[in-house]
Each structure stands twice: as structure tokens, then as C-alpha cells.
Coordinates of C-alpha atoms and ligand atoms in Angstrom, one line a residue:
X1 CA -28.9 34.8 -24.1
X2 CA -25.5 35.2 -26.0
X3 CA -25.4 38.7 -25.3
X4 CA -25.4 38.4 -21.6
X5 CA -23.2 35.1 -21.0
X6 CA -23.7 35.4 -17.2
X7 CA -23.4 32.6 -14.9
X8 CA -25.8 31.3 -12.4
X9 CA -25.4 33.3 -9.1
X10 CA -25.4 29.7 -7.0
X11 CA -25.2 25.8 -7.0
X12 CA -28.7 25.5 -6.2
X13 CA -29.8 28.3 -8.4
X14 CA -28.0 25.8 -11.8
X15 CA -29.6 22.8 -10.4
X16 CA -32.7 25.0 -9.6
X17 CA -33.0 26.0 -13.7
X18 CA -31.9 23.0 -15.0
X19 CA -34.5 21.1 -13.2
X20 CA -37.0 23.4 -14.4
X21 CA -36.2 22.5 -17.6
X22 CA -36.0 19.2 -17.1
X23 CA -39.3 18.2 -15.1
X24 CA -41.9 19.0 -16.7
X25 CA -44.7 17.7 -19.1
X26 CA -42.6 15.2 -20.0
X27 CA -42.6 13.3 -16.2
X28 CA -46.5 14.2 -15.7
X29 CA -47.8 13.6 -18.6
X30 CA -45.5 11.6 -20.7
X31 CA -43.9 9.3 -18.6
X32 CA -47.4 7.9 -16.8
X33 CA -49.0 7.1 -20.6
X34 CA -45.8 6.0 -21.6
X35 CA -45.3 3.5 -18.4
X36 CA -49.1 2.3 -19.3
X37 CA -48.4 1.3 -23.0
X38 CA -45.3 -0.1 -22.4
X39 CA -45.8 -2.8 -19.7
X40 CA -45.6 -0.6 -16.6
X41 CA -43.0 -2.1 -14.0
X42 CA -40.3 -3.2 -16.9
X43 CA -40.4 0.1 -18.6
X44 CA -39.9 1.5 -15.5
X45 CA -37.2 -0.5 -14.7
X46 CA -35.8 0.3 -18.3
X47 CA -36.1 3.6 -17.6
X48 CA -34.6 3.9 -14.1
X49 CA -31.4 1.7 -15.5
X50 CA -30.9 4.3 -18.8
X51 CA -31.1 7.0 -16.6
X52 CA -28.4 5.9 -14.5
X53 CA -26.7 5.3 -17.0
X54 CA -26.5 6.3 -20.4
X55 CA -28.7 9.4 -19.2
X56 CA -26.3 10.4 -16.7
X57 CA -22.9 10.5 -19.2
X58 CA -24.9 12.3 -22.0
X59 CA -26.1 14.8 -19.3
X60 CA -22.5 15.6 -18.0
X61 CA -20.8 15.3 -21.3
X62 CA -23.6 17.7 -22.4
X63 CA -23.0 20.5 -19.2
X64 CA -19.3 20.3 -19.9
X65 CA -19.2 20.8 -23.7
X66 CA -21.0 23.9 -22.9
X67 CA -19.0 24.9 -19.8
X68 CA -15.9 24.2 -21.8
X69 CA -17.0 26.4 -24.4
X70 CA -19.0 28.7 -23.1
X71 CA -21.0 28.6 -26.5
X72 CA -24.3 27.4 -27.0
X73 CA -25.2 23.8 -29.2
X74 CA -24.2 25.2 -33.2
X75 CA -21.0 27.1 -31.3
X76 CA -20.2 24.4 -29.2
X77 CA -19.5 21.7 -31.4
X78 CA -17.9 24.4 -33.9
X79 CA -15.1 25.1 -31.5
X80 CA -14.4 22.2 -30.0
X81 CA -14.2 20.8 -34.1
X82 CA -15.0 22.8 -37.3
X83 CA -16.0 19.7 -39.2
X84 CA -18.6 18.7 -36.6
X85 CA -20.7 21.6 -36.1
X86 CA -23.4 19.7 -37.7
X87 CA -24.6 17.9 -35.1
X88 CA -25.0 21.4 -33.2
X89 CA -27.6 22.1 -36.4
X90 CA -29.4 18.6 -36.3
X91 CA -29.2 18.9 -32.0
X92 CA -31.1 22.7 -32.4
X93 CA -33.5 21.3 -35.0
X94 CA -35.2 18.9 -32.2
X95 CA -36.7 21.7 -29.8
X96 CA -38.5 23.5 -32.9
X97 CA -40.5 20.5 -33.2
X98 CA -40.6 20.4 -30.0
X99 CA -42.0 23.1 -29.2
X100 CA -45.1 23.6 -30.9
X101 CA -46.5 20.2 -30.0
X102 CA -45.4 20.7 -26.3
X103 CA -47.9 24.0 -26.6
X104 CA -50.5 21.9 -27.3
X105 CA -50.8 20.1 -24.5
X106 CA -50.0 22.9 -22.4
X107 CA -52.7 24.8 -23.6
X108 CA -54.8 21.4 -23.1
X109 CA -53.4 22.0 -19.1
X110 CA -54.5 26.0 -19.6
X111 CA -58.1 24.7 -20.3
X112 CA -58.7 22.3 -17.4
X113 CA -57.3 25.0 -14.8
X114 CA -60.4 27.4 -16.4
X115 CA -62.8 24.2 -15.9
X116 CA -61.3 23.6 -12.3
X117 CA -61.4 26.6 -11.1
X118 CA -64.8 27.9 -12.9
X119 CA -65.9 24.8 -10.5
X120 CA -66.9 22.6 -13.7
X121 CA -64.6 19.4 -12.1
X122 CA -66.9 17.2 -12.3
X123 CA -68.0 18.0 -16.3
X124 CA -64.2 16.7 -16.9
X125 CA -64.6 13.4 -15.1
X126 CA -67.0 12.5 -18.0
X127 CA -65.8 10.3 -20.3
X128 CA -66.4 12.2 -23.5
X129 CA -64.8 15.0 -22.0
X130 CA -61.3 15.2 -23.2
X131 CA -62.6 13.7 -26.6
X132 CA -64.6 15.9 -26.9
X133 CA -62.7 18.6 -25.9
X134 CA -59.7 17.7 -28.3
X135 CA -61.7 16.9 -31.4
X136 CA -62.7 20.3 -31.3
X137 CA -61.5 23.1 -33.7
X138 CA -61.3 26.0 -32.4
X139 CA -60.9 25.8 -28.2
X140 CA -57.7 23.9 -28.3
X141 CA -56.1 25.9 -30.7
X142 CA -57.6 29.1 -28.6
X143 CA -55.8 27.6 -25.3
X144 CA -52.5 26.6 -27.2
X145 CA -52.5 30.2 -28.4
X146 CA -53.0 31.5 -24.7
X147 CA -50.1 29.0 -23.5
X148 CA -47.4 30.2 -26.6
X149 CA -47.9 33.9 -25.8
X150 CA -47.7 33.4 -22.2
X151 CA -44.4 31.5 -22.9
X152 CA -43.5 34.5 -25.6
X153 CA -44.1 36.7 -23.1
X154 CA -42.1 35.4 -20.5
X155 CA -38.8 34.6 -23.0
X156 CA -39.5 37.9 -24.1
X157 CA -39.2 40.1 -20.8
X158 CA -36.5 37.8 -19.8
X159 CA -37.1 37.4 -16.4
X160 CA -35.7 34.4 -15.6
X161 CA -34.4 35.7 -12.3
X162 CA -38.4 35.6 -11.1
X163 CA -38.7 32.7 -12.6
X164 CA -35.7 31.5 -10.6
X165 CA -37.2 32.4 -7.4
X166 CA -40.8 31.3 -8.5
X167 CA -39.5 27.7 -9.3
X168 CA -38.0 27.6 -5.3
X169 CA -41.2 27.6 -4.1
X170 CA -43.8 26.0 -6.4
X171 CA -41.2 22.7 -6.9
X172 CA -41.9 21.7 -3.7
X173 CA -45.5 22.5 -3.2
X174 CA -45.6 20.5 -6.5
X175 CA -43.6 17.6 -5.3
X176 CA -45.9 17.4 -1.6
X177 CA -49.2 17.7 -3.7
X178 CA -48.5 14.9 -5.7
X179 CA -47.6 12.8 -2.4
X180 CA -50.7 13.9 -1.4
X181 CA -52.9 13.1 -4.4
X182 CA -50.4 9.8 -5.0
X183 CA -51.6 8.8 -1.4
X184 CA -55.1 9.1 -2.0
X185 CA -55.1 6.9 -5.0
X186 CA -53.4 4.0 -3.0
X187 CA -55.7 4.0 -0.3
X188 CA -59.2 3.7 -3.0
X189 CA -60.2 0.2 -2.8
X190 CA -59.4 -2.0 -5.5
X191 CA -55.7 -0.5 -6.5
X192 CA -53.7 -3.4 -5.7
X193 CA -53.7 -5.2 -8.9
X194 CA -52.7 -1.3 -10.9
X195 CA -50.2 -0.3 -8.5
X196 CA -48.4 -4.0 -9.2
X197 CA -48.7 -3.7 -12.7
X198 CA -46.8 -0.7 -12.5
X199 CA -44.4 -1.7 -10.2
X200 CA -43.4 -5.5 -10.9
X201 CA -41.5 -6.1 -14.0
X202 CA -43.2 -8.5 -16.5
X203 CA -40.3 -9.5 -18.5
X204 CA -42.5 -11.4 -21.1
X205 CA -43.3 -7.6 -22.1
X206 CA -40.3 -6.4 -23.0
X207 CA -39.4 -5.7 -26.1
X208 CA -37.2 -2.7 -28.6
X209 CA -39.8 -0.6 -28.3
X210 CA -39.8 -0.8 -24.3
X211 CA -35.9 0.4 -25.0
X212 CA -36.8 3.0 -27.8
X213 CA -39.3 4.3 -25.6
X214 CA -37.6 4.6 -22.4
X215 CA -35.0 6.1 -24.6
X216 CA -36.8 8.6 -26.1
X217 CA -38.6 9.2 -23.2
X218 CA -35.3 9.6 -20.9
X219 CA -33.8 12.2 -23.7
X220 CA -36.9 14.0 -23.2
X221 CA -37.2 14.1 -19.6
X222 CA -33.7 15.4 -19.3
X223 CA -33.8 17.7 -21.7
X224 CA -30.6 15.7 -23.7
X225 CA -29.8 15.3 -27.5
X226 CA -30.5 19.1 -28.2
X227 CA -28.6 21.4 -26.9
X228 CA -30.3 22.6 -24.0
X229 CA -28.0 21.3 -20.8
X230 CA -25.1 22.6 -23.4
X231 CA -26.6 26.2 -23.2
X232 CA -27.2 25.8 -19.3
X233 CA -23.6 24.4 -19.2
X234 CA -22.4 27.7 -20.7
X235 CA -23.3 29.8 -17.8
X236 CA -22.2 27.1 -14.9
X237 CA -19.5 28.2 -12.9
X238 CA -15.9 26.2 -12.8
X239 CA -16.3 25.6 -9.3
X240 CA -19.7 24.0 -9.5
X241 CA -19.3 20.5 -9.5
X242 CA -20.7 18.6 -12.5
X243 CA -20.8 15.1 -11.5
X244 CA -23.4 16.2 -8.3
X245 CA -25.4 18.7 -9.7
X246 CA -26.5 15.9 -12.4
X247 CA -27.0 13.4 -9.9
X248 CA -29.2 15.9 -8.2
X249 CA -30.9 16.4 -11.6
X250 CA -31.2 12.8 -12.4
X251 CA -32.8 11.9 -9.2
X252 CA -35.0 15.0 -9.1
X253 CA -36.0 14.0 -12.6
X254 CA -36.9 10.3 -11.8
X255 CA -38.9 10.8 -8.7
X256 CA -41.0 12.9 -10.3
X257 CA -42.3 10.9 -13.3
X258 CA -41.8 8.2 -10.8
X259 CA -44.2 9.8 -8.6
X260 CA -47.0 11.0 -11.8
X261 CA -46.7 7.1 -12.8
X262 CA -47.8 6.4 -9.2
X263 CA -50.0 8.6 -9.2
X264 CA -52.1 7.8 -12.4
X265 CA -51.1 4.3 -14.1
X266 CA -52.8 2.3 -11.4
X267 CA -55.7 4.7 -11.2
X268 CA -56.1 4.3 -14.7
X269 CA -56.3 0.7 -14.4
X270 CA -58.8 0.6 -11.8
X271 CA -61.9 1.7 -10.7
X272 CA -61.7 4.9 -12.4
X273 CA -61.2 3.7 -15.7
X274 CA -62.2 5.2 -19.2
X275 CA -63.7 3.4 -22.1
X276 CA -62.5 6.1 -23.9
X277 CA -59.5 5.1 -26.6
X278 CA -57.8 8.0 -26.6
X279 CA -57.0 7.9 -22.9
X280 CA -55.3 5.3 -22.8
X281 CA -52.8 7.6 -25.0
X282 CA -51.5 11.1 -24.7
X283 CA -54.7 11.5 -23.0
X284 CA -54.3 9.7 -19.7
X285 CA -53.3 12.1 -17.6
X286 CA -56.5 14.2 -19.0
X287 CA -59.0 11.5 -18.2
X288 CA -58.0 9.9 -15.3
X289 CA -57.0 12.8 -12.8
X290 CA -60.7 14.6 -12.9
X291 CA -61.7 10.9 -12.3
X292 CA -59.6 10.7 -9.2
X293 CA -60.3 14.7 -8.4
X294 CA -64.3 14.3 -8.6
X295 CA -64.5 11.4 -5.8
X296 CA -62.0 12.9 -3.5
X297 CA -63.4 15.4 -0.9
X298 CA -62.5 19.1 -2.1
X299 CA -61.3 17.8 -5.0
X300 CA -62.6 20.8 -7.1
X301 CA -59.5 22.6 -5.5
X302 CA -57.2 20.1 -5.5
X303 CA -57.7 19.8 -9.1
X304 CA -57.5 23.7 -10.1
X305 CA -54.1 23.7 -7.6
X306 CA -53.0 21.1 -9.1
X307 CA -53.6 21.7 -13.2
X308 CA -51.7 25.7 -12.2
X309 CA -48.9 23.6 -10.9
X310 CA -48.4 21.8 -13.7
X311 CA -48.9 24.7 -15.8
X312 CA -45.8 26.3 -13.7
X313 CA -43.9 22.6 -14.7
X314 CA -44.8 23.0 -18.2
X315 CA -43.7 26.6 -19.0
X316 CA -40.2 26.4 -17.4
X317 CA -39.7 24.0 -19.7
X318 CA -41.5 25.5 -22.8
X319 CA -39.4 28.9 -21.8
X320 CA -35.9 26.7 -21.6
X321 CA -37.2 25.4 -25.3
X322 CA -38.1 28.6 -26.3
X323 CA -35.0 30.5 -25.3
X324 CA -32.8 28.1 -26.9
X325 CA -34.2 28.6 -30.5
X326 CA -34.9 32.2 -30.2
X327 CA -30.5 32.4 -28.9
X328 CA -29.6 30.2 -32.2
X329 CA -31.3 32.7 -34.6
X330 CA -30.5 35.8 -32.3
X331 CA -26.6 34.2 -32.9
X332 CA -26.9 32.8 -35.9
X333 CA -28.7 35.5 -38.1
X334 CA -27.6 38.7 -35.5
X335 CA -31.5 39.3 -34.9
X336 CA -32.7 41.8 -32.5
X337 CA -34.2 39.7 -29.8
X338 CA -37.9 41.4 -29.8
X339 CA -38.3 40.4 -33.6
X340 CA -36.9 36.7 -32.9
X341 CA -39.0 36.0 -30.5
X342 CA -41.6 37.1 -32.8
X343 CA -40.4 35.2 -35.4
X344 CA -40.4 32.2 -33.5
X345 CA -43.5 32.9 -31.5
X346 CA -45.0 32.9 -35.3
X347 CA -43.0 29.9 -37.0
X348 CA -44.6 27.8 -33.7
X349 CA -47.8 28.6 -34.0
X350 CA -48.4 27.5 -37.3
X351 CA -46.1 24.6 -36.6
X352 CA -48.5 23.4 -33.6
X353 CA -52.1 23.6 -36.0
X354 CA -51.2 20.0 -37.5
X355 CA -50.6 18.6 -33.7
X356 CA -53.8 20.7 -32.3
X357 CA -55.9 19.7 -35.2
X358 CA -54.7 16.0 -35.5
X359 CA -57.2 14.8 -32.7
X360 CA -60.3 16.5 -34.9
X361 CA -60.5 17.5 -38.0
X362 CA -57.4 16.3 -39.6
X363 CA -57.8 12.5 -37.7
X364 CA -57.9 11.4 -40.8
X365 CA -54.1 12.3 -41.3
X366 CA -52.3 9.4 -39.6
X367 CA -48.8 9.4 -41.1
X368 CA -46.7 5.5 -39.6
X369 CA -50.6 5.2 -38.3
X370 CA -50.3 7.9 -35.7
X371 CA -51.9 11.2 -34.7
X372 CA -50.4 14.0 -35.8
X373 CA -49.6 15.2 -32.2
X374 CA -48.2 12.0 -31.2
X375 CA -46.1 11.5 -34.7
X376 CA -44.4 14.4 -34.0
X377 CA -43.2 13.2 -30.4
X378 CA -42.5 10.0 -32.5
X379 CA -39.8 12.0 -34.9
X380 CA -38.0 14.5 -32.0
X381 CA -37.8 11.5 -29.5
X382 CA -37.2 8.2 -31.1
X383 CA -35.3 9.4 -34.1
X384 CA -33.7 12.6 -33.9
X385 CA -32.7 12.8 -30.3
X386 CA -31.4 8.6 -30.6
X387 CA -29.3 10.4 -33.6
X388 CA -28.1 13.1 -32.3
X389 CA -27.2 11.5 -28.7
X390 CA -25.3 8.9 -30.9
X391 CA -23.4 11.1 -32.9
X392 CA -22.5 13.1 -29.7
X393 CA -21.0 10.0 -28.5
X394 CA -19.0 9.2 -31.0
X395 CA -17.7 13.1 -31.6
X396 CA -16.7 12.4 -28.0
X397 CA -15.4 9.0 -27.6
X398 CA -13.4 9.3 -31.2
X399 CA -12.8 12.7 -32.4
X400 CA -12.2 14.9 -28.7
X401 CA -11.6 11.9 -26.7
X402 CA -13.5 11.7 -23.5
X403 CA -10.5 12.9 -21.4
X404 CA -11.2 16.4 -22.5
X405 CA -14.4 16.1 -20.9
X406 CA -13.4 14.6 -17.8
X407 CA -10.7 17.4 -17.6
X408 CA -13.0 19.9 -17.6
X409 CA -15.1 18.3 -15.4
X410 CA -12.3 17.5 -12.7
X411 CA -11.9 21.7 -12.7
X412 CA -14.5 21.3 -9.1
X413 CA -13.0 18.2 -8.0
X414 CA -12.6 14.8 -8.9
X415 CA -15.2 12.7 -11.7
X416 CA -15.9 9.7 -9.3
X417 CA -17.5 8.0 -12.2
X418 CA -15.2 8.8 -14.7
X419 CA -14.4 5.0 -15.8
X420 CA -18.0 4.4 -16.3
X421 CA -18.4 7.7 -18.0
X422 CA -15.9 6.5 -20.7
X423 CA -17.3 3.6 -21.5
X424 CA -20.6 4.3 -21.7
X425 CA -19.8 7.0 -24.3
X426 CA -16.9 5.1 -26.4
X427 CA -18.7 1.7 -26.2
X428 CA -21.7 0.8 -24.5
X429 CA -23.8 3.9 -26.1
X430 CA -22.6 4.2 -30.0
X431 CA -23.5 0.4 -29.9
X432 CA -27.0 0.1 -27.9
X433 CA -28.7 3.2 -29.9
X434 CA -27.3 1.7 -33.1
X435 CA -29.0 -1.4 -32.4
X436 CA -32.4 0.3 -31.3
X437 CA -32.2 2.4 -33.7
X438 CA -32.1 -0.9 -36.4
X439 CA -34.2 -2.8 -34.7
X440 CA -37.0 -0.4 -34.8
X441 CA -36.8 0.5 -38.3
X442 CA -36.8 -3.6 -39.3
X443 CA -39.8 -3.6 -36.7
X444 CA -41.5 -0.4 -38.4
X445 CA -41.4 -2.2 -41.6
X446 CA -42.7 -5.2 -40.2
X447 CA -39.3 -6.9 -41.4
X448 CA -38.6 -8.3 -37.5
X449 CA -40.3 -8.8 -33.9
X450 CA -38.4 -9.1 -31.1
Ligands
LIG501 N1 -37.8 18.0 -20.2 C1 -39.1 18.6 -20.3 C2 -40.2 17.8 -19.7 O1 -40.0 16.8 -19.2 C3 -39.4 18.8 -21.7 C4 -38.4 19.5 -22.5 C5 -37.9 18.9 -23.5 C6 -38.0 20.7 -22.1 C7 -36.9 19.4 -24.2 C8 -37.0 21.3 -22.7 C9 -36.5 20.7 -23.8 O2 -41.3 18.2 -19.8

């Protein structure tokens, strides 16, 4: 990317790329298991209220560091302060392990789009399907292969300008398709008591972890707390204005997980659902949409339309990941870009084996009593990406001052938000992620409940 700092040719086309970044895996599959675990309505509320808030600052603190710049994360932070180009290291360690557990599940998608549309639907409604499936050796790691190189591939031929133009059109037919499939689900009998779960906040459920994980989660939605929106920020234009294009983002974002929550938390709690322990995990989305797909008339199509579309979702975002390391060792070490992307392509592959494997043979392996996979997601989203989001905050707040910031982003107009933009990164930030941060180590240990 360094070596061809071009800009995005239009407003849309930033918002456009940054939103294919964003949405992803992360709103279909993440936010909907997430939502279930964690009390439904009040983690949604949780959610919606970080996003609007602390996810919005981070976002255009994020877009303007790198539109300031015009460096990428490691670059970014070394300009702007020599002493703090650390956190640009610690921010582009967090889509390395990303990555290769992202794969996984992506090449979990690539296998029910070959069961879909080999017209084998109705063999994944089963129960022991996706258990059985994932406790496999060898066909998860065989799709999660097929998903990396595709994503190699792409990052590889660098064409992000079809991507571009590829995004216009399958966003939408995304967004309509799950309105449709959302609608279904609501009119099936006996969806009331689901759809309120997920909707009303039960406040006697809320606890640090609903914070942690609608924390984590939100970082990971939006793609914060590693450098990505930094890179994208490098090639915005000064006349583009920040504040909107991240309100656009934001709201793109949140109606989409929104919307997957909708579309499979209250099936999962109803008629439709599975005995099946693992899918009340990571594995929701895998057990209860074939569930939903086999009763519906042409289902069978629905489902292989809708597993590609999400296959689209997920590699715009595994490319954005994938790009961003393969441009911090193309900069750092002066690779050739063919050989990086090897290198990386490599370095993922064997990274992803423990998160692939984790669900069969190496179930055994339960590090803080997790699955591999999901341990993983534990150690990007609710520690590193809390860390580096807080440091980020207080580089800003204390060491460059927020004004800088809004300077840059008052170059397109005025920062309506500006005052709340300031105090959520001096104050109300630094101190809420400390005190998560605490309160879920003392919780890990078993020290203190809330
Ligand atoms: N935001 C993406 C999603 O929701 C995941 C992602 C994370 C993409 C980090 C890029 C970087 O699926």
C-alpha cells in the first residue's frame, strides 16, 4: 500500500471501503452469539451506547491520525511522537491474530456455501452437523486453506478497485436479504418470547463482562484499536469530511449486527433450537440459520445466496486485515510485496491450525477454560485492543492534545461533536477501559463479582 499512497477517488468510495472493512463476520456472526450469551437486549443496549460514543471518537481520532500523517499505524504514531511509536507496534500486533482465527470461520462459511449449493441444506439443519463438521481434522482446515488463499490471492493482485465496485452492489443485496430472511423468522409462530429477550433490557443481567464484551466486540466491529481506520485515514482526502463519513460508518455498522441479532438470537431461542452446546457459542450462526433455511420455502437457495454473501462480508474484511500486515512488513523490512504476502499467507496458516483444530482434536487444550478458537478472540478483543484503544487515548488526550485532532478534522468543515469528542478521549475513556480492564482481571481470578 505504502508505495502507492493514493487516495479514494470519492466520499462514497472511503465510506464504501471502510465499511467493507468494518461489516463483516464480526456483525453476522459475532455480534448475534455474543448478544445471546450476554443477556440479549442489555448488551445490545451496551453496545449501541459504546458505539455512539466511545466507538465514534476512537473511530475519528483513528481516520485523522492517519489523514494527518499520511502514514500507516507503526509510522503514524512515530511522527506524530518518536517516543510513542509503540503503541503503533502493539496496535499492528492485533490483526496477526486476527487473522488466522478470522480464516477459520470463514472457511467454516466456504463449507456451508458447497453444502447449500450441492443441495445438501437440509443435512446442515441436523444437529450434529456443525459438531460434527468442526470436530473434524482435516475438512476445516481444507476450507480455511481455500478461504486464506482466496484472501492471498486477492491482496495479492491488488484489485481493490473491483473490489470497490463489487462491494456497491452485493452491500445492498446483503442488507435486503437479511430483511428478508429477518422477516421470515418474526412471522414463525412462537418468536415472541426470543425477539423480547433480545430486545428488552434485563438490567438484573448486566454485569463487566456485558461491558468487556460489548467492548471488545465494538473494537472489532469497527475495525478500531489496530491500525486499520489509520491506514484507510491515510488515503482520505482533506475535503472529505470526517465527522460524517464515521457517522455513516457507525450506523452502517450497527444496523447490520443489529439486523444478524434479529435475525438469529430469537430463532435460536425458539422453535428451532439446538441441544447442541457448541451452538450456543461461536457456533450459532452455523446451527441456527440451516434450521431457519430448511423450513422456509426455497430455502435451499436462500441459504447458498445467502452463506456467498457473507463470504463477500467476510473477505473484505479478511483482505483489509490482510493488507495491513503484509504494508507493515512491506514498510518495515522493505519486502517485495509478492514474497510478503507469502510470508504472511504462510505465518497465518500455521497460526490458524490451533484455532481450526481447537474444536477436535486439540479440545482438550482449553487455556482460561476456552477453545482455542475462541481464546484467541478472547486475547485480540478484550485485552489487546481495550490496551491499545487506551493508550491511544491517553497519547491523544495528554501527549498531542486533542486539538490537533480536531484541527485536522475541521480541514472539511466544522467537528460538531468536538466537545464530546474531547472528553470522551481525555476523561470518560482512559477511565471506563481502566476500570474494565480491572474488573475483569479480579473477575478472571475469581478475586470479585459484580
Ligand atoms: N470488522 C470486521 C468484522 O466485523 C472484522 C475485522 C476486524 C476486520 C479487524 C478488519 C479488522 O467482521
Amino acid at each position: 500500500m505504502s508505495e502507492k499512497r493514493s487516495s479514494f477517488t470519492s466520499k462514497l468510495g472511503f465510506v464504501l471501503a471502510a465499511a467493507g472493512s468494518a461489516v463483516g463476520l464480526g456483525n453476522i456472526w459475532r455480534f448475534p452469539y455474543l448478544a445471546a450469551k450476554y443477556g440479549g437486549g442489555i448488551f445490545l443496549l451496551t453496545y449501541i451506547v459504546l458505539a455512539l460514543t466511545l466507538g465514534f471518537a476512537l473511530m475519528c481520532a483513528e481516520i485523522a491520525i492517519g489523514r494527518k500523517t499520511g502514514k500507516s499505524a507503526i509510522d503514524a504514531f512515530k511522527v506524530l511522537n518518536k517516543r510513542y511509536s509503540f503503541i503503533g507496534i502493539l496496535a499492528a500486533i492485533v490483526p496477526m491474530i486476527i487473522l488466522p482465527y478470522y480464516s477459520v470461520i470463514g472457511g467454516w462459511v466456504t463449507k456451508y456455501i458447497t453444502v447449500f449449493v450441492s443441495g445438501n441444506g437440509s443435512a446442515a439443519a441436523d444437529d450434529s452437523f456443525f459438531g460434527g463438521f468442526i470436530g473434524s481434522t482435516t475438512e476445516p482446515l481444507f476450507y480455511f486453506l481455500i478461504f486464506m488463499a482466496i484472501t492471498a490471492l486477492i491482496v495479492l493482485l491488488g484489485v481493490e478497485k473491483g473490489i470497490e465496485k463489487v462491494s456497491k452492489f452485493m452491500m445492498p443485496v446483503l442488507v435486503i436479504m437479511m430483511i428478508g430472511i429477518t422477516t421470515y423468522v418474526l412471522c414463525q409462530p412462537g418468536i415472541g418470547a426470543g425477539v423480547k429477550d433480545y430486545l428488552l433490557p434485563d438490567f438484573s443481567e448486566f454485569s463487566v463482562n456485558t461491558v468487556l464484551g460489548a467492548m471488545g466486540q465494538l473494537f472489532y466491529s469497527m475495525s478500531l484499536a489496530m491500525g486499520i481506520m489509520i491506514t484507510y485515514g491515510s488515503y482520505m482526502k482533506k475535503d472529505n469530511h470526517i465527522e460524517k463519513s464515521v457517522h455513516q460508518i457507525e450506523w452502517f455498522d450497527t444496523g447490520i449486527a443489529f439486523l444478524a441479532g434479529l435475525m438469529i438470537v430469537p430463532a435460536a431461542f425458539s422453535n428451532v433450537q439446538s441441544n447442541d452446546e457448541l451452538s450456543k457459542g461461536p457456533g450459532l450462526m452455523f446451527a441456527t440459520l440451516p434450521k431457519v433455511f430448511d423450513q422456509m420455502p426455497g430455502g435451499h437457495i436462500i441459504g447458498a445466496l445467502f452463506f456467498i454473501l457473507v463470504l463477500f462480508a467476510a473477505l473484505t474484511s479478511s483482505i483489509s486485515l490482510m493488507e495491513t500486515i503484509v504494508s507493515i512488513f512491506c514498510d518495515k523490512f522493505k519486502w517485495n510485496r509478492k514474497l510478503t504476502c507469502g510470508i504472511v499467507f504462510v505465518g497465518c496458516l500455521i497460526l490458524g491450525i490451533p484455532s481450526s483444530l481447537g474444536f477436535g482434536v486439540w479440545s482438550h487444550i482449553l487455556p482460561l477454560d476456552m477453545d482455542l478458537l475462541t481464546f484467541f478472540d478472547f486475547i485480540s478483543n478484550s485485552v489487546m485492543m481495550p490496551i491499545v484503544a487506551l493508550l491511544t487515548c491517553l497519547f491523544i488526550g495528554y501527549v498531542i492534545k486533542p486539538v490537533t485532532l480536531i484541527d485536522e478534522i475541521e480541514q472539511s468543515g466544522r467537528f460538531k461533536m468536538k466537545k464530546l469528542f474531547t472528553a470522551i478521549i481525555k476523561y470518560v475513556a482512559p477511565v471506563c477501559i481502566v476500570l474494565i480492564l480491572i474488573s475483569a482481571v479480579l473477575d478472571g481470578l475469581g478475586i470479585f463479582k459484580i
